């Protein structure tokens, strides 16, 4: 008689897990404030005094301990605008991790620059500072670490290399709202930090983004680049007084989205507390299960000055310990038990066709194309640690961590069940 639901047995559970996104009366109240007023537009530069854009930018910056918070249209354009604000030019090289969302690297192409792929640290799944040296050339201008799944990259080590080599730092914190390392939040370690409020993210308006910085000069550039590259000579000017000095486009966030985000930001601490408690319960259980390892435990999160933002709950799966049943089959067996584990990305970014030189010949200038070709030559057969992680990673999405304790116990029960009955999958 089969025990596993995948083989006809009874599943551990049939109830669903929490859905995402979640809205309450608060979102409606904030949106109503915009709709009932005459101001549906955030102003020429996107955040005039008294607008939702301004209010949300200030509140988010305060929440993260940064001086300036500037909303933009989404997390990808946030990276693009941030790169332009750092004066990254066509042909400049920017070091990016090979394991991240696609737009971390394609945003580099969008400003005509060259992404150079670095390997990951297997303990954090984030950019490995030890691999930076290999990626450096005289054309390297910036490093773009990603706090993947909410786990902070090793920022002290990355900042160290950047300082020695004169590189700018842009943190892609799209998955790491309110993640903390050594008491300092994501997006405040580098020159700039970018965030996304796309609907999967832990704070959302369906779409949306934001840039944090402590540097007033960078903030001024971001504000100008966000709205057609028009700089303000003096405060309170009319449109006709704005001087356009740089090619840009319209990257403003709408007032309606900013209103939704006000409610989302206010609710965030409650959700965060729930995710932290549930993740801790899972961690304790997962530690007992052979052949599984939670990513992000290398820096104990019980320490008050570190916090994992838990966008993803990553597990590393040891195929050998599971009799060579592959991680996708393992996921399917868990799904049959009613637990929504999904496979992590199965290939590094550079294996997507868009990163082949042929795909880029019409997009990059000859200088950038030549440098990109050299970077690919240097990359050779790829980043070994990333390649390995691609073959053994499964994950839960953050909304699963908004469940009850009983839900976490069901997850652990299903993991044990599949572990004990893995031979049925053969
Ligand atoms: C979501 C995401 C982005 C892009 O954000 P959008 O708002 O969807 O454009 C960039 N980087 C990472 C790591 C992301 O997870």
PDB file of C-alpha atoms in Angstrom, residues 30-225:
ATOM      1  CA  UNK A  30      -5.723  55.198   1.530  1.00  0.00           C
ATOM      2  CA  UNK A  31      -6.779  54.855  -2.111  1.00  0.00           C
ATOM      3  CA  UNK A  32     -10.020  56.701  -1.322  1.00  0.00           C
ATOM      4  CA  UNK A  33      -7.957  59.647  -0.075  1.00  0.00           C
ATOM      5  CA  UNK A  34      -6.448  59.970  -3.536  1.00  0.00           C
ATOM      6  CA  UNK A  35      -9.670  59.345  -5.444  1.00  0.00           C
ATOM      7  CA  UNK A  36     -11.675  61.867  -3.455  1.00  0.00           C
ATOM      8  CA  UNK A  37      -9.053  64.576  -3.935  1.00  0.00           C
ATOM      9  CA  UNK A  38      -8.133  66.376  -7.125  1.00  0.00           C
ATOM     10  CA  UNK A  39      -4.557  65.242  -7.008  1.00  0.00           C
ATOM     11  CA  UNK A  40      -4.121  62.056  -8.974  1.00  0.00           C
ATOM     12  CA  UNK A  41      -0.707  63.136 -10.190  1.00  0.00           C
ATOM     13  CA  UNK A  42       2.410  63.145  -8.013  1.00  0.00           C
ATOM     14  CA  UNK A  43       3.851  66.308  -9.504  1.00  0.00           C
ATOM     15  CA  UNK A  44       6.453  67.105 -12.122  1.00  0.00           C
ATOM     16  CA  UNK A  45       9.197  65.164 -10.414  1.00  0.00           C
ATOM     17  CA  UNK A  46       6.915  62.530  -8.968  1.00  0.00           C
ATOM     18  CA  UNK A  47       6.757  63.510  -5.335  1.00  0.00           C
ATOM     19  CA  UNK A  48       5.634  67.090  -4.765  1.00  0.00           C
ATOM     20  CA  UNK A  49       5.135  68.060  -1.100  1.00  0.00           C
ATOM     21  CA  UNK A  50       1.770  66.779   0.106  1.00  0.00           C
ATOM     22  CA  UNK A  51       1.562  63.878  -2.348  1.00  0.00           C
ATOM     23  CA  UNK A  52       1.292  60.172  -1.506  1.00  0.00           C
ATOM     24  CA  UNK A  53       4.515  59.608  -3.426  1.00  0.00           C
ATOM     25  CA  UNK A  54       6.350  62.016  -1.133  1.00  0.00           C
ATOM     26  CA  UNK A  55       4.765  60.590   1.999  1.00  0.00           C
ATOM     27  CA  UNK A  56       5.481  56.975   1.074  1.00  0.00           C
ATOM     28  CA  UNK A  57       9.069  57.764   0.027  1.00  0.00           C
ATOM     29  CA  UNK A  58       9.734  59.478   3.345  1.00  0.00           C
ATOM     30  CA  UNK A  59       8.066  56.762   5.431  1.00  0.00           C
ATOM     31  CA  UNK A  60       9.878  53.941   3.641  1.00  0.00           C
ATOM     32  CA  UNK A  61      13.234  55.731   3.985  1.00  0.00           C
ATOM     33  CA  UNK A  62      12.586  56.251   7.693  1.00  0.00           C
ATOM     34  CA  UNK A  63      11.584  52.581   8.082  1.00  0.00           C
ATOM     35  CA  UNK A  64      14.888  51.507   6.505  1.00  0.00           C
ATOM     36  CA  UNK A  65      17.034  54.131   8.216  1.00  0.00           C
ATOM     37  CA  UNK A  66      17.985  55.990   5.020  1.00  0.00           C
ATOM     38  CA  UNK A  67      17.918  59.722   4.248  1.00  0.00           C
ATOM     39  CA  UNK A  68      16.142  59.668   0.884  1.00  0.00           C
ATOM     40  CA  UNK A  69      13.446  57.321  -0.437  1.00  0.00           C
ATOM     41  CA  UNK A  70      12.288  57.885  -4.004  1.00  0.00           C
ATOM     42  CA  UNK A  71       9.416  55.862  -5.462  1.00  0.00           C
ATOM     43  CA  UNK A  72       9.686  54.773  -9.099  1.00  0.00           C
ATOM     44  CA  UNK A  73       7.565  52.703 -11.479  1.00  0.00           C
ATOM     45  CA  UNK A  74       9.016  49.259 -10.681  1.00  0.00           C
ATOM     46  CA  UNK A  75      12.023  47.330  -9.396  1.00  0.00           C
ATOM     47  CA  UNK A  76      13.653  46.955 -12.812  1.00  0.00           C
ATOM     48  CA  UNK A  77      13.444  50.642 -13.732  1.00  0.00           C
ATOM     49  CA  UNK A  78      14.696  51.370 -10.200  1.00  0.00           C
ATOM     50  CA  UNK A  79      17.934  49.541 -11.090  1.00  0.00           C
ATOM     51  CA  UNK A  80      18.134  51.341 -14.440  1.00  0.00           C
ATOM     52  CA  UNK A  81      17.647  54.809 -12.910  1.00  0.00           C
ATOM     53  CA  UNK A  82      20.074  53.956 -10.097  1.00  0.00           C
ATOM     54  CA  UNK A  83      22.770  52.897 -12.581  1.00  0.00           C
ATOM     55  CA  UNK A  84      22.296  56.151 -14.500  1.00  0.00           C
ATOM     56  CA  UNK A  85      22.468  58.137 -11.264  1.00  0.00           C
ATOM     57  CA  UNK A  86      25.823  56.442 -10.561  1.00  0.00           C
ATOM     58  CA  UNK A  87      27.016  57.612 -14.006  1.00  0.00           C
ATOM     59  CA  UNK A  88      27.345  54.072 -15.344  1.00  0.00           C
ATOM     60  CA  UNK A  89      28.038  54.557 -19.056  1.00  0.00           C
ATOM     61  CA  UNK A  90      27.863  52.332 -22.145  1.00  0.00           C
ATOM     62  CA  UNK A  91      30.728  49.851 -22.006  1.00  0.00           C
ATOM     63  CA  UNK A  92      31.213  50.114 -18.236  1.00  0.00           C
ATOM     64  CA  UNK A  93      31.263  46.783 -16.435  1.00  0.00           C
ATOM     65  CA  UNK A  94      28.988  45.968 -13.514  1.00  0.00           C
ATOM     66  CA  UNK A  95      29.485  42.791 -11.466  1.00  0.00           C
ATOM     67  CA  UNK A  96      26.219  40.913 -10.852  1.00  0.00           C
ATOM     68  CA  UNK A  97      25.423  37.522  -9.270  1.00  0.00           C
ATOM     69  CA  UNK A  98      24.637  34.701 -11.710  1.00  0.00           C
ATOM     70  CA  UNK A  99      21.724  33.487  -9.559  1.00  0.00           C
ATOM     71  CA  UNK A 100      19.016  36.169  -9.349  1.00  0.00           C
ATOM     72  CA  UNK A 101      15.943  37.502 -11.122  1.00  0.00           C
ATOM     73  CA  UNK A 102      16.638  38.223 -14.780  1.00  0.00           C
ATOM     74  CA  UNK A 103      16.215  42.019 -14.617  1.00  0.00           C
ATOM     75  CA  UNK A 104      19.094  42.479 -12.169  1.00  0.00           C
ATOM     76  CA  UNK A 105      21.343  41.819 -15.153  1.00  0.00           C
ATOM     77  CA  UNK A 106      19.177  43.003 -18.073  1.00  0.00           C
ATOM     78  CA  UNK A 107      18.838  46.424 -16.397  1.00  0.00           C
ATOM     79  CA  UNK A 108      22.618  46.725 -16.831  1.00  0.00           C
ATOM     80  CA  UNK A 109      22.145  46.170 -20.577  1.00  0.00           C
ATOM     81  CA  UNK A 110      19.360  48.790 -20.563  1.00  0.00           C
ATOM     82  CA  UNK A 111      21.936  51.493 -19.822  1.00  0.00           C
ATOM     83  CA  UNK A 112      24.335  50.048 -22.422  1.00  0.00           C
ATOM     84  CA  UNK A 113      26.690  48.619 -19.805  1.00  0.00           C
ATOM     85  CA  UNK A 114      28.077  45.106 -19.415  1.00  0.00           C
ATOM     86  CA  UNK A 115      27.014  42.653 -16.667  1.00  0.00           C
ATOM     87  CA  UNK A 116      29.869  40.423 -15.456  1.00  0.00           C
ATOM     88  CA  UNK A 117      28.661  37.285 -13.671  1.00  0.00           C
ATOM     89  CA  UNK A 118      30.061  36.373 -10.265  1.00  0.00           C
ATOM     90  CA  UNK A 119      29.512  33.116  -8.405  1.00  0.00           C
ATOM     91  CA  UNK A 120      27.494  32.718  -5.206  1.00  0.00           C
ATOM     92  CA  UNK A 121      28.394  31.949  -1.633  1.00  0.00           C
ATOM     93  CA  UNK A 122      26.677  28.578  -0.990  1.00  0.00           C
ATOM     94  CA  UNK A 123      25.860  29.635   2.594  1.00  0.00           C
ATOM     95  CA  UNK A 124      23.803  32.677   1.554  1.00  0.00           C
ATOM     96  CA  UNK A 125      23.005  32.109  -2.160  1.00  0.00           C
ATOM     97  CA  UNK A 126      24.186  35.718  -2.631  1.00  0.00           C
ATOM     98  CA  UNK A 127      27.177  37.144  -4.491  1.00  0.00           C
ATOM     99  CA  UNK A 128      30.429  35.681  -3.156  1.00  0.00           C
ATOM    100  CA  UNK A 129      32.832  38.509  -2.227  1.00  0.00           C
ATOM    101  CA  UNK A 130      35.711  36.049  -2.757  1.00  0.00           C
ATOM    102  CA  UNK A 131      34.803  35.856  -6.446  1.00  0.00           C
ATOM    103  CA  UNK A 132      34.898  39.633  -7.045  1.00  0.00           C
ATOM    104  CA  UNK A 133      38.628  39.713  -7.704  1.00  0.00           C
ATOM    105  CA  UNK A 134      38.238  37.292 -10.648  1.00  0.00           C
ATOM    106  CA  UNK A 135      35.619  39.572 -12.228  1.00  0.00           C
ATOM    107  CA  UNK A 136      37.572  42.825 -11.992  1.00  0.00           C
ATOM    108  CA  UNK A 137      38.954  44.571 -15.064  1.00  0.00           C
ATOM    109  CA  UNK A 138      40.053  48.193 -15.622  1.00  0.00           C
ATOM    110  CA  UNK A 139      36.475  48.816 -16.839  1.00  0.00           C
ATOM    111  CA  UNK A 140      34.666  47.630 -13.704  1.00  0.00           C
ATOM    112  CA  UNK A 141      32.649  50.540 -12.302  1.00  0.00           C
ATOM    113  CA  UNK A 142      30.174  48.997  -9.913  1.00  0.00           C
ATOM    114  CA  UNK A 143      29.058  45.895  -8.079  1.00  0.00           C
ATOM    115  CA  UNK A 144      25.377  44.971  -7.858  1.00  0.00           C
ATOM    116  CA  UNK A 145      24.782  42.466  -5.031  1.00  0.00           C
ATOM    117  CA  UNK A 146      21.284  40.982  -4.622  1.00  0.00           C
ATOM    118  CA  UNK A 147      19.881  40.030  -1.215  1.00  0.00           C
ATOM    119  CA  UNK A 148      18.386  36.877  -2.628  1.00  0.00           C
ATOM    120  CA  UNK A 149      15.208  35.559  -1.063  1.00  0.00           C
ATOM    121  CA  UNK A 150      15.614  38.100   1.745  1.00  0.00           C
ATOM    122  CA  UNK A 151      18.996  36.814   2.955  1.00  0.00           C
ATOM    123  CA  UNK A 152      21.510  39.661   3.104  1.00  0.00           C
ATOM    124  CA  UNK A 153      24.649  39.373   0.975  1.00  0.00           C
ATOM    125  CA  UNK A 154      27.954  39.682   2.826  1.00  0.00           C
ATOM    126  CA  UNK A 155      27.959  43.490   2.644  1.00  0.00           C
ATOM    127  CA  UNK A 156      30.968  44.189   4.913  1.00  0.00           C
ATOM    128  CA  UNK A 157      33.203  42.078   2.639  1.00  0.00           C
ATOM    129  CA  UNK A 158      31.667  43.484  -0.555  1.00  0.00           C
ATOM    130  CA  UNK A 159      32.052  47.074   0.707  1.00  0.00           C
ATOM    131  CA  UNK A 160      35.652  46.311   1.566  1.00  0.00           C
ATOM    132  CA  UNK A 161      36.544  45.207  -1.969  1.00  0.00           C
ATOM    133  CA  UNK A 162      34.530  48.068  -3.492  1.00  0.00           C
ATOM    134  CA  UNK A 163      36.339  50.631  -1.413  1.00  0.00           C
ATOM    135  CA  UNK A 164      39.775  49.241  -2.269  1.00  0.00           C
ATOM    136  CA  UNK A 165      38.969  49.135  -5.985  1.00  0.00           C
ATOM    137  CA  UNK A 166      36.986  52.374  -6.195  1.00  0.00           C
ATOM    138  CA  UNK A 167      33.713  50.692  -7.216  1.00  0.00           C
ATOM    139  CA  UNK A 168      30.194  51.996  -6.681  1.00  0.00           C
ATOM    140  CA  UNK A 169      27.696  49.707  -4.935  1.00  0.00           C
ATOM    141  CA  UNK A 170      24.052  49.273  -5.913  1.00  0.00           C
ATOM    142  CA  UNK A 171      22.098  46.797  -3.759  1.00  0.00           C
ATOM    143  CA  UNK A 172      19.189  45.033  -5.454  1.00  0.00           C
ATOM    144  CA  UNK A 173      16.941  44.659  -2.405  1.00  0.00           C
ATOM    145  CA  UNK A 174      13.791  43.734  -4.362  1.00  0.00           C
ATOM    146  CA  UNK A 175      13.454  40.533  -2.319  1.00  0.00           C
ATOM    147  CA  UNK A 176      14.750  41.953   0.937  1.00  0.00           C
ATOM    148  CA  UNK A 177      12.398  44.550   2.368  1.00  0.00           C
ATOM    149  CA  UNK A 178      13.399  45.027   6.022  1.00  0.00           C
ATOM    150  CA  UNK A 179      16.294  42.544   5.926  1.00  0.00           C
ATOM    151  CA  UNK A 180      19.022  43.466   8.397  1.00  0.00           C
ATOM    152  CA  UNK A 181      22.729  42.712   8.670  1.00  0.00           C
ATOM    153  CA  UNK A 182      24.742  43.867  11.672  1.00  0.00           C
ATOM    154  CA  UNK A 183      21.978  46.264  12.604  1.00  0.00           C
ATOM    155  CA  UNK A 184      21.943  47.943   9.199  1.00  0.00           C
ATOM    156  CA  UNK A 185      19.041  47.411   6.815  1.00  0.00           C
ATOM    157  CA  UNK A 186      19.127  46.343   3.175  1.00  0.00           C
ATOM    158  CA  UNK A 187      19.599  49.153   0.679  1.00  0.00           C
ATOM    159  CA  UNK A 188      21.587  51.329   3.082  1.00  0.00           C
ATOM    160  CA  UNK A 189      25.016  49.662   2.797  1.00  0.00           C
ATOM    161  CA  UNK A 190      25.834  50.760  -0.735  1.00  0.00           C
ATOM    162  CA  UNK A 191      25.634  54.063  -2.611  1.00  0.00           C
ATOM    163  CA  UNK A 192      22.060  53.155  -3.489  1.00  0.00           C
ATOM    164  CA  UNK A 193      19.529  50.419  -2.866  1.00  0.00           C
ATOM    165  CA  UNK A 194      16.576  49.441  -5.070  1.00  0.00           C
ATOM    166  CA  UNK A 195      13.270  47.800  -4.138  1.00  0.00           C
ATOM    167  CA  UNK A 196      10.317  46.280  -5.975  1.00  0.00           C
ATOM    168  CA  UNK A 197       6.623  46.320  -5.048  1.00  0.00           C
ATOM    169  CA  UNK A 198       5.571  43.907  -7.794  1.00  0.00           C
ATOM    170  CA  UNK A 199       2.727  41.678  -6.686  1.00  0.00           C
ATOM    171  CA  UNK A 200       4.871  38.732  -5.509  1.00  0.00           C
ATOM    172  CA  UNK A 201       6.970  40.916  -3.230  1.00  0.00           C
ATOM    173  CA  UNK A 202       6.442  41.176   0.546  1.00  0.00           C
ATOM    174  CA  UNK A 203       5.022  44.706   0.175  1.00  0.00           C
ATOM    175  CA  UNK A 204       3.077  45.408  -2.982  1.00  0.00           C
ATOM    176  CA  UNK A 205       0.894  47.655  -5.083  1.00  0.00           C
ATOM    177  CA  UNK A 206       0.800  45.162  -7.976  1.00  0.00           C
ATOM    178  CA  UNK A 207       3.711  47.062  -9.512  1.00  0.00           C
ATOM    179  CA  UNK A 208       6.053  49.664  -8.083  1.00  0.00           C
ATOM    180  CA  UNK A 209       9.618  50.354  -7.027  1.00  0.00           C
ATOM    181  CA  UNK A 210      11.785  52.609  -4.894  1.00  0.00           C
ATOM    182  CA  UNK A 211      15.352  53.836  -4.586  1.00  0.00           C
ATOM    183  CA  UNK A 212      17.075  54.536  -1.265  1.00  0.00           C
ATOM    184  CA  UNK A 213      20.219  56.577  -0.760  1.00  0.00           C
ATOM    185  CA  UNK A 214      21.945  58.641   1.902  1.00  0.00           C
ATOM    186  CA  UNK A 215      23.746  60.807  -0.656  1.00  0.00           C
ATOM    187  CA  UNK A 216      21.999  64.107  -1.525  1.00  0.00           C
ATOM    188  CA  UNK A 217      23.755  64.400  -4.909  1.00  0.00           C
ATOM    189  CA  UNK A 218      22.630  60.924  -5.934  1.00  0.00           C
ATOM    190  CA  UNK A 219      19.114  61.691  -4.666  1.00  0.00           C
ATOM    191  CA  UNK A 220      18.987  64.829  -6.822  1.00  0.00           C
ATOM    192  CA  UNK A 221      20.027  62.832  -9.890  1.00  0.00           C
ATOM    193  CA  UNK A 222      17.457  60.114  -9.204  1.00  0.00           C
ATOM    194  CA  UNK A 223      14.674  62.685  -8.867  1.00  0.00           C
ATOM    195  CA  UNK A 224      15.638  64.263 -12.195  1.00  0.00           C
ATOM    196  CA  UNK A 225      16.154  60.970 -14.021  1.00  0.00           C
TER     197      UNK A 225
END
